[in-house]
């Protein structure tokens, strides 16, 4: 497995024995660390300390937060060990780690996604790994994949699922538009595979007034899409093509498209399914068509923290989404593309929040 320089730390031991022991205990108490830290954010304690750089005593925090002294002590003392606060002369102060918990938007998005979407279902990760099915999804409903049940998820789970999905994709759209549409006038037909709520499609028809976009997705997703684009600019140039990509008998449209777009989509499928999808997509290509695969490949990240977030997102796919997909190493994706009879023309890195655009041709 080839690793970039930013991930060379994955190739050698990083800790002393004492550090390793501490790290092992952090792993053992990780669920407690998560919930304590989440509540320090939820109840505004970290924000209160941030707003009072001279520090606050326990009694001052109790007075402002309106919680019992017992509750405040439990949260603060655990947070000392976690490292989000420090204490000096009976006054508590926020640390740099605490600052990131309340000020780094991506941390908040990840925390809410893990609490409201993943937390209870990850209890069944063991079963999911053994069975190849999203065994944790039963905490929400009886669906084969989470995508079938998105429109029926509890309100908070649905909100934070979409917040997570949109946060990572939206930041990449501006740069991607200029790559997919060399000019804003050319008439281009685009097949958006797994178009979700139509956010990318709306951006396309707004950017290029001659673009025609067809969204291929599950019928339930297409209903959400139609409601989302209704009355918006260019909606008349967005079309729907219902299809369950897990149905081996389902086929792509007969129409030949200039562009086939797959954004944060193929990570929702196993390697064998990716090969099958790309093989089917070929039938909707012309000689000069291109497939654009936009993914956050964990091995192509500039910073190790990004790779950390991505590899730890894979268990969501295992326990909650479908039981057999993950955040992929780019080399694995290239192999799938090749087995489908396509070739990778080039890969453009550093788009948005660590996305890469893999451009494929016949």
Short mmCIF file of C-alpha atoms in Angstrom, two decimals, residues 120-316:
data_model
loop_
_atom_site.label_atom_id
_atom_site.label_comp_id
_atom_site.label_asym_id
_atom_site.label_seq_id
_atom_site.Cartn_x
_atom_site.Cartn_y
_atom_site.Cartn_z
CA UNK A 120 -26.21 3.66 18.87
CA UNK A 121 -25.77 1.68 15.68
CA UNK A 122 -22.01 1.24 16.11
CA UNK A 123 -22.81 -1.11 18.98
CA UNK A 124 -23.58 -3.62 16.21
CA UNK A 125 -20.35 -3.08 14.27
CA UNK A 126 -19.11 -6.56 15.18
CA UNK A 127 -22.21 -8.17 13.64
CA UNK A 128 -21.98 -5.91 10.59
CA UNK A 129 -18.38 -6.88 9.91
CA UNK A 130 -19.23 -10.56 10.27
CA UNK A 131 -22.40 -10.49 8.17
CA UNK A 132 -21.61 -7.83 5.57
CA UNK A 133 -24.88 -6.07 6.37
CA UNK A 134 -25.60 -2.72 8.12
CA UNK A 135 -26.71 -4.36 11.36
CA UNK A 136 -26.72 -1.04 13.24
CA UNK A 137 -29.36 0.41 10.93
CA UNK A 138 -32.05 -1.43 12.87
CA UNK A 139 -31.91 1.29 15.53
CA UNK A 140 -33.73 3.47 12.98
CA UNK A 141 -35.77 1.08 10.85
CA UNK A 142 -35.99 -2.04 8.74
CA UNK A 143 -34.20 -1.10 5.51
CA UNK A 144 -31.49 -2.84 3.50
CA UNK A 145 -29.47 0.39 3.29
CA UNK A 146 -29.68 3.77 4.97
CA UNK A 147 -30.31 5.40 1.59
CA UNK A 148 -33.67 3.66 1.27
CA UNK A 149 -34.67 5.11 4.65
CA UNK A 150 -33.24 8.65 4.45
CA UNK A 151 -36.65 10.25 4.00
CA UNK A 152 -37.94 8.35 7.06
CA UNK A 153 -35.05 8.82 9.49
CA UNK A 154 -35.79 10.60 12.79
CA UNK A 155 -35.63 14.36 12.26
CA UNK A 156 -32.31 14.96 14.00
CA UNK A 157 -30.63 11.94 12.39
CA UNK A 158 -31.81 13.07 8.96
CA UNK A 159 -30.68 16.66 9.55
CA UNK A 160 -27.19 15.73 10.68
CA UNK A 161 -26.80 13.09 7.95
CA UNK A 162 -27.44 15.72 5.30
CA UNK A 163 -25.32 18.30 7.15
CA UNK A 164 -22.42 15.84 7.04
CA UNK A 165 -22.97 14.91 3.40
CA UNK A 166 -23.43 18.48 2.17
CA UNK A 167 -20.59 19.99 4.20
CA UNK A 168 -18.03 17.78 2.50
CA UNK A 169 -19.47 18.05 -1.02
CA UNK A 170 -20.57 21.69 -1.24
CA UNK A 171 -17.09 23.09 -0.73
CA UNK A 172 -15.82 21.19 -3.76
CA UNK A 173 -18.54 22.19 -6.19
CA UNK A 174 -17.18 25.61 -7.22
CA UNK A 175 -13.85 24.26 -8.44
CA UNK A 176 -15.40 21.14 -9.95
CA UNK A 177 -17.83 23.18 -12.06
CA UNK A 178 -14.96 24.87 -13.88
CA UNK A 179 -13.41 21.49 -14.67
CA UNK A 180 -16.58 19.75 -15.85
CA UNK A 181 -17.77 22.76 -17.88
CA UNK A 182 -14.82 24.32 -19.76
CA UNK A 183 -17.21 27.02 -20.96
CA UNK A 184 -20.57 28.21 -19.67
CA UNK A 185 -22.24 28.07 -23.08
CA UNK A 186 -21.57 24.62 -24.56
CA UNK A 187 -24.55 22.33 -24.64
CA UNK A 188 -23.57 19.47 -22.35
CA UNK A 189 -25.63 16.54 -21.18
CA UNK A 190 -24.73 15.25 -17.74
CA UNK A 191 -25.86 12.13 -15.92
CA UNK A 192 -25.66 12.68 -12.15
CA UNK A 193 -25.48 9.20 -10.65
CA UNK A 194 -26.69 9.22 -7.06
CA UNK A 195 -27.73 12.86 -7.30
CA UNK A 196 -29.34 12.89 -3.87
CA UNK A 197 -31.29 16.13 -3.28
CA UNK A 198 -30.18 17.74 -6.55
CA UNK A 199 -27.71 20.25 -5.09
CA UNK A 200 -25.04 19.52 -7.70
CA UNK A 201 -27.60 19.46 -10.53
CA UNK A 202 -28.88 22.90 -9.52
CA UNK A 203 -25.34 24.24 -9.52
CA UNK A 204 -24.79 22.79 -13.01
CA UNK A 205 -27.88 24.29 -14.64
CA UNK A 206 -27.20 27.63 -12.98
CA UNK A 207 -23.55 27.64 -14.10
CA UNK A 208 -24.23 26.53 -17.67
CA UNK A 209 -27.50 27.76 -19.16
CA UNK A 210 -27.38 25.06 -21.86
CA UNK A 211 -26.69 22.13 -19.57
CA UNK A 212 -29.20 19.31 -19.31
CA UNK A 213 -28.89 17.13 -16.20
CA UNK A 214 -30.45 13.73 -15.54
CA UNK A 215 -30.37 12.49 -11.97
CA UNK A 216 -30.22 8.73 -11.50
CA UNK A 217 -31.21 7.58 -8.02
CA UNK A 218 -33.67 5.60 -5.93
CA UNK A 219 -37.33 6.59 -6.38
CA UNK A 220 -37.55 7.83 -2.78
CA UNK A 221 -34.47 10.00 -3.28
CA UNK A 222 -35.87 11.41 -6.50
CA UNK A 223 -39.03 12.50 -4.70
CA UNK A 224 -36.90 14.43 -2.21
CA UNK A 225 -34.92 15.87 -5.12
CA UNK A 226 -38.05 17.05 -6.94
CA UNK A 227 -39.29 18.82 -3.82
CA UNK A 228 -35.90 20.44 -3.32
CA UNK A 229 -35.49 21.83 -6.86
CA UNK A 230 -39.12 22.88 -7.37
CA UNK A 231 -39.36 26.47 -8.55
CA UNK A 232 -35.60 27.02 -8.60
CA UNK A 233 -33.58 28.40 -11.47
CA UNK A 234 -32.98 25.81 -14.18
CA UNK A 235 -35.17 23.14 -12.60
CA UNK A 236 -36.84 22.55 -15.99
CA UNK A 237 -33.49 21.24 -17.26
CA UNK A 238 -33.18 18.65 -14.49
CA UNK A 239 -34.69 15.25 -15.21
CA UNK A 240 -35.17 12.08 -13.15
CA UNK A 241 -34.25 8.50 -13.93
CA UNK A 242 -35.34 6.09 -11.16
CA UNK A 243 -33.04 3.15 -10.63
CA UNK A 244 -31.91 0.86 -7.86
CA UNK A 245 -28.23 0.36 -8.57
CA UNK A 246 -28.19 -2.79 -6.46
CA UNK A 247 -30.68 -4.41 -8.84
CA UNK A 248 -28.54 -6.48 -11.20
CA UNK A 249 -31.23 -6.24 -13.87
CA UNK A 250 -31.45 -2.45 -13.80
CA UNK A 251 -29.83 -0.60 -16.71
CA UNK A 252 -28.52 2.91 -17.27
CA UNK A 253 -30.37 5.24 -19.67
CA UNK A 254 -30.10 4.51 -23.41
CA UNK A 255 -29.10 8.14 -23.96
CA UNK A 256 -25.40 8.88 -24.47
CA UNK A 257 -24.14 11.58 -22.11
CA UNK A 258 -21.16 13.90 -22.42
CA UNK A 259 -20.45 13.68 -18.71
CA UNK A 260 -21.25 11.05 -16.11
CA UNK A 261 -20.86 12.48 -12.62
CA UNK A 262 -20.39 10.44 -9.44
CA UNK A 263 -19.72 12.58 -6.38
CA UNK A 264 -19.29 10.96 -2.96
CA UNK A 265 -21.20 8.08 -4.49
CA UNK A 266 -19.01 5.07 -5.19
CA UNK A 267 -17.90 4.98 -1.56
CA UNK A 268 -21.45 3.75 -0.92
CA UNK A 269 -20.72 0.45 -2.68
CA UNK A 270 -18.44 -2.57 -2.41
CA UNK A 271 -15.60 -3.02 -4.87
CA UNK A 272 -17.55 -5.60 -6.90
CA UNK A 273 -20.55 -3.27 -7.02
CA UNK A 274 -18.33 -0.38 -8.14
CA UNK A 275 -17.05 -2.50 -11.02
CA UNK A 276 -20.60 -3.38 -12.02
CA UNK A 277 -21.80 0.25 -11.80
CA UNK A 278 -18.90 1.55 -13.87
CA UNK A 279 -19.45 -1.23 -16.40
CA UNK A 280 -23.09 -0.20 -16.76
CA UNK A 281 -22.14 3.48 -16.96
CA UNK A 282 -19.97 2.74 -19.99
CA UNK A 283 -23.12 2.00 -21.98
CA UNK A 284 -24.23 5.62 -21.49
CA UNK A 285 -20.93 7.04 -22.79
CA UNK A 286 -19.93 8.36 -26.20
CA UNK A 287 -16.40 8.07 -27.54
CA UNK A 288 -15.40 11.40 -26.02
CA UNK A 289 -17.44 11.12 -22.81
CA UNK A 290 -15.81 11.27 -19.43
CA UNK A 291 -16.76 9.85 -16.04
CA UNK A 292 -15.88 12.16 -13.16
CA UNK A 293 -15.50 10.36 -9.84
CA UNK A 294 -15.20 12.84 -6.96
CA UNK A 295 -14.16 11.21 -3.70
CA UNK A 296 -12.23 11.97 -0.52
CA UNK A 297 -9.58 9.28 -0.95
CA UNK A 298 -7.90 8.85 2.41
CA UNK A 299 -4.44 8.28 0.92
CA UNK A 300 -4.47 11.54 -1.07
CA UNK A 301 -5.00 13.94 1.82
CA UNK A 302 -2.62 16.79 2.46
CA UNK A 303 -2.87 16.45 6.24
CA UNK A 304 -2.97 13.32 8.39
CA UNK A 305 -5.92 14.63 10.41
CA UNK A 306 -8.05 14.44 7.27
CA UNK A 307 -7.02 10.83 6.66
CA UNK A 308 -7.87 10.09 10.30
CA UNK A 309 -11.40 11.44 9.83
CA UNK A 310 -11.89 9.48 6.62
CA UNK A 311 -10.67 6.07 7.76
CA UNK A 312 -12.83 6.44 10.88
CA UNK A 313 -15.83 7.23 8.71
CA UNK A 314 -15.60 3.80 7.06
CA UNK A 315 -17.28 2.04 10.04
CA UNK A 316 -20.37 4.19 9.40
#
